[in-house]
Short mmCIF file of C-alpha atoms in Angstrom, two decimals:
data_model
loop_
_atom_site.label_atom_id
_atom_site.label_comp_id
_atom_site.label_asym_id
_atom_site.label_seq_id
_atom_site.Cartn_x
_atom_site.Cartn_y
_atom_site.Cartn_z
CA UNK A 1 0.03 -0.06 0.04
CA UNK A 2 1.57 3.37 -1.02
CA UNK A 3 1.89 6.14 1.51
CA UNK A 4 -1.09 7.97 2.98
CA UNK A 5 -1.92 11.48 4.15
CA UNK A 6 -4.17 12.38 6.73
CA UNK A 7 -6.79 15.23 6.41
CA UNK A 8 -9.36 16.72 8.64
CA UNK A 9 -13.16 15.34 8.00
CA UNK A 10 -16.46 16.76 8.43
CA UNK A 11 -19.04 13.73 8.31
CA UNK A 12 -21.77 14.58 5.83
CA UNK A 13 -23.95 11.93 6.70
CA UNK A 14 -22.86 11.33 10.40
CA UNK A 15 -23.25 7.69 11.42
CA UNK A 16 -25.31 7.07 14.50
CA UNK A 17 -22.56 5.13 16.18
CA UNK A 18 -20.00 7.87 16.35
CA UNK A 19 -18.52 8.67 19.88
CA UNK A 20 -16.78 11.68 20.47
CA UNK A 21 -13.07 12.03 21.28
CA UNK A 22 -12.43 8.63 19.93
CA UNK A 23 -10.49 8.04 16.81
CA UNK A 24 -9.16 5.38 14.64
CA UNK A 25 -7.06 5.62 11.59
CA UNK A 26 -8.44 3.80 8.37
CA UNK A 27 -6.71 3.63 5.07
CA UNK A 28 -8.96 2.57 1.98
CA UNK A 29 -9.48 3.77 -1.79
CA UNK A 30 -11.96 6.44 -2.04
CA UNK A 31 -14.18 8.01 -5.26
CA UNK A 32 -13.28 11.63 -5.15
CA UNK A 33 -16.13 13.83 -6.37
CA UNK A 34 -15.71 17.90 -6.20
CA UNK A 35 -18.38 19.36 -4.12
CA UNK A 36 -18.81 22.04 -6.85
CA UNK A 37 -18.34 21.97 -10.33
CA UNK A 38 -15.80 24.67 -10.23
CA UNK A 39 -13.61 23.16 -7.83
CA UNK A 40 -11.21 22.78 -10.70
CA UNK A 41 -8.76 20.25 -9.03
CA UNK A 42 -5.83 18.31 -10.83
CA UNK A 43 -5.54 15.38 -9.05
CA UNK A 44 -3.32 12.26 -9.70
CA UNK A 45 -5.36 9.19 -11.00
CA UNK A 46 -4.99 6.95 -7.78
CA UNK A 47 -3.85 7.20 -4.53
CA UNK A 48 -4.46 6.01 -0.92
CA UNK A 49 -5.94 8.50 1.73
CA UNK A 50 -5.52 7.80 5.56
CA UNK A 51 -8.65 9.25 7.15
CA UNK A 52 -9.16 9.68 11.00
CA UNK A 53 -12.46 8.12 11.93
CA UNK A 54 -14.06 7.43 15.29
CA UNK A 55 -12.94 4.14 16.43
CA UNK A 56 -16.82 2.82 17.15
CA UNK A 57 -18.39 3.85 14.15
CA UNK A 58 -18.61 1.34 11.02
CA UNK A 59 -17.87 2.61 7.38
CA UNK A 60 -20.80 0.21 6.43
CA UNK A 61 -22.95 2.93 8.38
CA UNK A 62 -22.51 5.99 6.08
CA UNK A 63 -22.40 6.70 2.58
CA UNK A 64 -20.24 9.98 2.01
CA UNK A 65 -17.85 11.89 3.80
CA UNK A 66 -17.11 15.69 2.92
CA UNK A 67 -13.70 16.76 3.47
CA UNK A 68 -12.42 20.43 3.25
CA UNK A 69 -9.70 20.65 0.64
CA UNK A 70 -7.26 23.89 0.28
CA UNK A 71 -6.61 25.25 -3.42
CA UNK A 72 -4.74 28.09 -3.50
CA UNK A 73 -5.43 29.56 -0.11
CA UNK A 74 -9.22 28.76 -0.99
CA UNK A 75 -10.96 26.28 1.25
CA UNK A 76 -12.70 23.74 -1.27
CA UNK A 77 -14.74 20.61 -0.79
CA UNK A 78 -14.15 17.06 -1.84
CA UNK A 79 -17.38 14.51 -1.22
CA UNK A 80 -16.12 10.88 -0.74
CA UNK A 81 -18.50 8.34 -1.74
CA UNK A 82 -19.15 4.66 -1.11
CA UNK A 83 -19.49 2.91 -4.45
CA UNK A 84 -21.49 -0.50 -3.98
CA UNK A 85 -19.69 -2.95 -1.75
CA UNK A 86 -16.30 -1.34 -1.88
CA UNK A 87 -15.04 2.31 -2.07
CA UNK A 88 -12.85 3.05 -5.39
CA UNK A 89 -9.81 5.25 -5.51
CA UNK A 90 -10.43 7.64 -8.26
CA UNK A 91 -7.88 10.80 -7.07
CA UNK A 92 -5.98 11.83 -4.22
CA UNK A 93 -2.27 13.08 -3.70
CA UNK A 94 -0.11 13.54 -1.24
CA UNK A 95 -1.07 17.15 -0.01
CA UNK A 96 2.38 18.11 0.98
CA UNK A 97 4.30 20.21 -1.20
CA UNK A 98 7.52 19.09 -2.66
CA UNK A 99 10.33 21.25 -0.97
CA UNK A 100 13.01 21.93 -3.75
CA UNK A 101 16.48 24.05 -3.53
CA UNK A 102 17.61 25.90 -6.48
CA UNK A 103 21.30 26.56 -6.14
CA UNK A 104 22.53 29.12 -8.24
CA UNK A 105 19.09 31.11 -7.83
CA UNK A 106 21.05 34.48 -8.10
CA UNK A 107 21.94 33.58 -11.80
CA UNK A 108 19.88 34.57 -14.51
CA UNK A 109 18.64 31.18 -15.26
CA UNK A 110 18.51 30.06 -11.38
CA UNK A 111 16.35 33.45 -10.56
CA UNK A 112 13.87 32.09 -13.57
CA UNK A 113 13.48 28.66 -12.19
CA UNK A 114 13.21 29.73 -8.60
CA UNK A 115 10.24 32.20 -9.64
CA UNK A 116 8.63 29.68 -11.63
CA UNK A 117 8.45 27.26 -8.16
CA UNK A 118 7.33 30.03 -6.24
CA UNK A 119 4.34 30.33 -8.65
CA UNK A 120 3.60 26.71 -7.98
CA UNK A 121 3.19 26.93 -4.42
CA UNK A 122 0.47 24.33 -4.51
CA UNK A 123 3.06 22.05 -5.73
CA UNK A 124 6.39 22.93 -4.37
CA UNK A 125 8.05 24.86 -1.17
CA UNK A 126 11.01 26.67 -2.68
CA UNK A 127 14.49 27.74 -1.38
CA UNK A 128 17.07 29.60 -2.98
CA UNK A 129 21.01 29.38 -2.39
CA UNK A 130 22.80 32.59 -3.49
CA UNK A 131 26.69 33.44 -2.62
CA UNK A 132 25.98 37.19 -1.32
CA UNK A 133 23.72 39.08 0.51
CA UNK A 134 23.42 41.22 -2.40
CA UNK A 135 22.30 38.45 -4.82
CA UNK A 136 19.59 37.60 -2.41
CA UNK A 137 18.31 41.19 -2.00
CA UNK A 138 18.13 40.96 -6.08
CA UNK A 139 15.64 38.04 -6.09
CA UNK A 140 13.57 39.87 -3.20
CA UNK A 141 15.38 38.81 -0.19
CA UNK A 142 12.99 36.51 1.30
CA UNK A 143 13.61 34.22 4.27
CA UNK A 144 13.63 31.01 1.85
CA UNK A 145 16.66 32.14 0.13
CA UNK A 146 19.98 31.08 1.73
CA UNK A 147 23.10 32.71 1.54
CA UNK A 148 26.37 30.29 1.25
CA UNK A 149 29.47 29.33 -0.56
CA UNK A 150 29.24 25.90 -2.56
CA UNK A 151 33.10 25.71 -2.50
CA UNK A 152 32.42 25.45 1.51
CA UNK A 153 30.50 21.95 2.15
CA UNK A 154 29.36 23.22 5.83
CA UNK A 155 27.86 26.23 4.36
CA UNK A 156 25.29 24.58 2.30
CA UNK A 157 23.92 22.39 5.26
CA UNK A 158 21.09 24.41 6.17
CA UNK A 159 19.93 25.19 2.82
CA UNK A 160 19.91 21.50 1.86
CA UNK A 161 18.69 19.92 5.37
CA UNK A 162 15.03 18.80 4.59
CA UNK A 163 14.65 19.25 1.29
CA UNK A 164 13.11 16.41 -1.18
CA UNK A 165 14.81 17.80 -4.78
CA UNK A 166 17.89 19.90 -5.79
CA UNK A 167 18.23 21.95 -8.83
CA UNK A 168 21.71 22.59 -9.47
CA UNK A 169 22.20 25.88 -11.54
CA UNK A 170 25.59 27.02 -10.19
CA UNK A 171 28.52 27.61 -12.99
CA UNK A 172 31.71 29.44 -12.90
CA UNK A 173 31.15 32.80 -15.25
CA UNK A 174 33.92 33.91 -17.44
CA UNK A 175 34.64 37.62 -17.50
CA UNK A 176 35.79 39.70 -20.45
CA UNK A 177 39.04 41.67 -19.78
CA UNK A 178 38.71 45.52 -19.79
CA UNK A 179 40.08 47.36 -22.91
CA UNK A 180 38.36 45.11 -25.84
CA UNK A 181 37.65 47.26 -28.69
CA UNK A 182 35.24 45.62 -31.22
CA UNK A 183 35.84 48.44 -33.88
CA UNK A 184 39.68 47.26 -34.00
CA UNK A 185 38.85 43.94 -35.10
CA UNK A 186 40.05 40.64 -33.05
CA UNK A 187 38.69 38.56 -30.55
CA UNK A 188 37.88 39.50 -26.71
CA UNK A 189 40.08 37.76 -23.98
CA UNK A 190 38.28 36.52 -20.99
CA UNK A 191 39.45 35.36 -17.34
CA UNK A 192 37.95 34.10 -14.21
CA UNK A 193 37.89 35.64 -10.77
CA UNK A 194 40.34 34.40 -7.86
CA UNK A 195 38.44 31.58 -6.38
CA UNK A 196 35.94 31.40 -9.09
CA UNK A 197 37.63 29.29 -11.58
CA UNK A 198 35.55 26.19 -13.27
CA UNK A 199 37.74 23.84 -11.02
CA UNK A 200 36.45 25.55 -8.01
CA UNK A 201 33.27 25.99 -8.75
CA UNK A 202 32.05 23.38 -11.54
CA UNK A 203 33.98 20.53 -9.82
CA UNK A 204 34.66 21.35 -6.34
CA UNK A 205 31.42 23.14 -5.93
CA UNK A 206 28.91 20.81 -7.36
CA UNK A 207 30.76 17.90 -5.79
CA UNK A 208 29.83 19.48 -2.41
CA UNK A 209 26.40 19.84 -3.65
CA UNK A 210 25.93 16.06 -4.57
CA UNK A 211 27.71 15.13 -1.48
CA UNK A 212 25.45 17.14 0.63
CA UNK A 213 22.46 16.00 -0.96
CA UNK A 214 23.32 12.87 -0.70
CA UNK A 215 23.93 13.10 3.13
CA UNK A 216 20.40 14.74 3.75
CA UNK A 217 18.62 12.11 1.69
CA UNK A 218 17.40 14.03 -1.07
CA UNK A 219 15.52 12.29 -3.50
CA UNK A 220 15.93 13.80 -6.81
CA UNK A 221 19.03 16.24 -8.60
CA UNK A 222 18.48 17.81 -11.66
CA UNK A 223 22.06 18.89 -12.85
CA UNK A 224 21.98 21.65 -15.59
CA UNK A 225 24.99 21.54 -17.91
CA UNK A 226 26.48 22.53 -21.10
CA UNK A 227 26.53 21.00 -24.47
CA UNK A 228 29.74 20.72 -25.86
CA UNK A 229 31.59 18.58 -23.21
CA UNK A 230 32.15 15.78 -26.04
CA UNK A 231 35.07 17.75 -27.36
CA UNK A 232 38.16 18.78 -25.59
CA UNK A 233 38.83 21.43 -27.83
CA UNK A 234 35.73 23.34 -27.64
CA UNK A 235 36.12 26.68 -27.75
CA UNK A 236 34.30 27.43 -24.47
CA UNK A 237 37.08 25.37 -22.49
CA UNK A 238 39.71 28.02 -24.04
CA UNK A 239 38.04 30.73 -22.31
CA UNK A 240 40.21 32.24 -19.55
CA UNK A 241 41.88 28.47 -19.77
CA UNK A 242 39.41 27.35 -17.53
CA UNK A 243 38.45 24.27 -19.27
CA UNK A 244 35.10 24.86 -17.63
CA UNK A 245 33.42 21.89 -19.90
CA UNK A 246 35.82 19.30 -18.52
CA UNK A 247 35.28 20.32 -15.15
CA UNK A 248 31.58 20.26 -15.68
CA UNK A 249 31.81 16.73 -16.96
CA UNK A 250 33.70 15.79 -13.91
CA UNK A 251 30.99 16.62 -11.59
CA UNK A 252 28.64 15.27 -13.62
CA UNK A 253 30.27 11.77 -13.80
CA UNK A 254 30.61 12.11 -10.32
CA UNK A 255 26.84 12.34 -9.67
CA UNK A 256 26.03 9.51 -12.21
CA UNK A 257 28.38 7.23 -10.59
CA UNK A 258 27.99 7.99 -6.77
CA UNK A 259 24.17 8.49 -7.11
CA UNK A 260 23.17 5.00 -8.30
CA UNK A 261 25.58 3.33 -5.76
CA UNK A 262 24.31 5.42 -2.94
CA UNK A 263 20.77 5.52 -3.47
CA UNK A 264 20.46 1.96 -4.98
CA UNK A 265 18.19 3.56 -7.87
CA UNK A 266 15.34 4.68 -5.02
CA UNK A 267 16.47 8.42 -6.04
CA UNK A 268 17.52 9.84 -9.36
CA UNK A 269 19.16 12.16 -11.28
CA UNK A 270 18.48 14.17 -14.46
CA UNK A 271 21.32 15.77 -16.89
CA UNK A 272 20.61 18.96 -18.93
CA UNK A 273 23.40 19.92 -21.28
CA UNK A 274 22.02 23.11 -22.55
CA UNK A 275 22.83 24.88 -25.97
CA UNK A 276 23.84 28.59 -26.25
CA UNK A 277 21.58 30.51 -23.58
CA UNK A 278 19.59 33.26 -24.88
CA UNK A 279 17.77 35.86 -22.87
CA UNK A 280 14.57 35.44 -24.38
CA UNK A 281 10.73 34.59 -23.46
CA UNK A 282 10.27 30.68 -22.98
CA UNK A 283 7.30 28.50 -23.78
CA UNK A 284 6.98 29.66 -27.51
CA UNK A 285 9.36 27.35 -29.23
CA UNK A 286 9.68 23.67 -30.08
CA UNK A 287 12.35 21.96 -28.03
CA UNK A 288 14.75 19.65 -29.21
CA UNK A 289 16.72 16.87 -27.46
CA UNK A 290 19.86 15.08 -28.72
CA UNK A 291 22.92 13.10 -27.47
CA UNK A 292 26.64 13.34 -27.77
CA UNK A 293 26.60 17.12 -29.14
CA UNK A 294 24.87 16.26 -32.43
CA UNK A 295 22.72 19.40 -31.93
CA UNK A 296 25.77 21.34 -32.11
CA UNK A 297 26.17 20.22 -35.73
CA UNK A 298 22.79 21.86 -36.76
CA UNK A 299 21.57 25.24 -36.63
CA UNK A 300 19.24 24.55 -33.80
CA UNK A 301 21.80 25.11 -30.91
CA UNK A 302 20.10 27.51 -29.02
CA UNK A 303 17.86 27.59 -26.48
CA UNK A 304 15.89 30.58 -24.11
CA UNK A 305 17.02 30.27 -20.26
CA UNK A 306 13.42 30.25 -19.23
CA UNK A 307 12.85 27.09 -21.18
CA UNK A 308 15.94 25.54 -19.52
CA UNK A 309 14.27 26.61 -16.40
CA UNK A 310 10.88 25.27 -17.22
CA UNK A 311 12.63 21.82 -18.28
CA UNK A 312 14.36 21.71 -14.98
CA UNK A 313 10.97 21.71 -12.94
CA UNK A 314 9.16 20.00 -15.03
CA UNK A 315 11.73 17.04 -14.68
CA UNK A 316 10.53 16.69 -10.98
CA UNK A 317 7.13 15.44 -12.09
CA UNK A 318 7.62 12.86 -14.54
CA UNK A 319 9.11 9.18 -14.09
CA UNK A 320 10.10 9.52 -17.40
CA UNK A 321 12.95 12.10 -16.60
CA UNK A 322 14.57 9.46 -14.44
CA UNK A 323 18.32 8.62 -14.88
CA UNK A 324 18.08 10.49 -18.13
CA UNK A 325 20.87 12.64 -20.05
CA UNK A 326 20.37 14.94 -22.84
CA UNK A 327 21.19 17.89 -24.97
CA UNK A 328 18.69 20.58 -25.15
CA UNK A 329 18.09 23.31 -27.76
CA UNK A 330 14.67 24.40 -29.54
CA UNK A 331 13.52 25.38 -32.99
CA UNK A 332 13.57 29.27 -33.97
CA UNK A 333 10.67 30.96 -32.60
CA UNK A 334 7.56 30.47 -35.36
CA UNK A 335 8.75 27.33 -36.59
CA UNK A 336 7.52 23.94 -35.26
CA UNK A 337 4.96 23.76 -32.43
CA UNK A 338 5.71 25.10 -29.09
CA UNK A 339 6.44 22.30 -26.73
CA UNK A 340 3.63 22.02 -23.91
CA UNK A 341 3.81 17.92 -23.15
CA UNK A 342 6.84 17.51 -21.28
CA UNK A 343 6.35 13.59 -20.51
CA UNK A 344 6.27 13.26 -24.19
CA UNK A 345 9.64 14.95 -24.63
CA UNK A 346 11.33 13.06 -21.83
CA UNK A 347 9.82 9.97 -23.24
CA UNK A 348 11.89 10.56 -26.58
CA UNK A 349 15.08 10.66 -24.26
CA UNK A 350 16.58 7.24 -24.44
CA UNK A 351 20.40 8.19 -23.03
CA UNK A 352 21.61 8.13 -19.84
CA UNK A 353 25.00 9.58 -18.73
#
């Protein structure tokens, strides 16, 4: 039998044998009927529900139960009705939102993912992890945003304790050396600030996050990286002599190797290798998935940050995303059909890291 959730009950038809102050816990299947047709509730197909009933009552002595059900702050009602000689489960989910931590929540993609989860408060309780108080204030300065340094494993513990899922959106960021004049031709030069090299951020920092998540019993990790990691000569590796894709892949391999052995397949990770990131609106393009950097050989090798954030969030919901790894890009806006069915998108993916 699956896990059950206790909910308060108000008897629509009160059995004559109810004794006040006595309760007993029953678990059985129920048919769920909205009290009002306007109660638009999106519930999974089947689940078990744990009800607190008076111990002296008999389920056969009543035909229906009315349960207050919170929907985005408003109290709605559900009626649970006995069907024939047995009760059939039609819908009921675990009502506890999943707690998700977004690291790199101060970055351009991380901010979007954090806000998307905030907008879905009926499904998720979100936390953010940023590096500075300045970054925290940038995204609202709320109490659910933690300040920590991913290079310092101990500083991650307060944010990671008690979460169900982790979305890793941290990354080293190359900076352009001052003095570049595009009118004079040539190419700009880049550098990484001290302490912020890819080895420190994309390898040590991500390894620290993975280890902390394992220690805390986190069930899901979504790790966002970059396409191009199959080619050591990829131009991104030459930026600031940082070998950024090399260190990203090292962390990804560590996650794949350790997560399987530690959690024995009871938990899972999901790798996204994004194409060139664009600051454009999401949800208006057809998304493309690939493997082994094949998309880099096409003209469709970019993607909106908002779409990367959306895929990261959607991956938390579907079995089809378990243990998957793929490249992600999109068709140009106006061509193809905007992707809305993420279950179908994840079902296309057959590769693992």
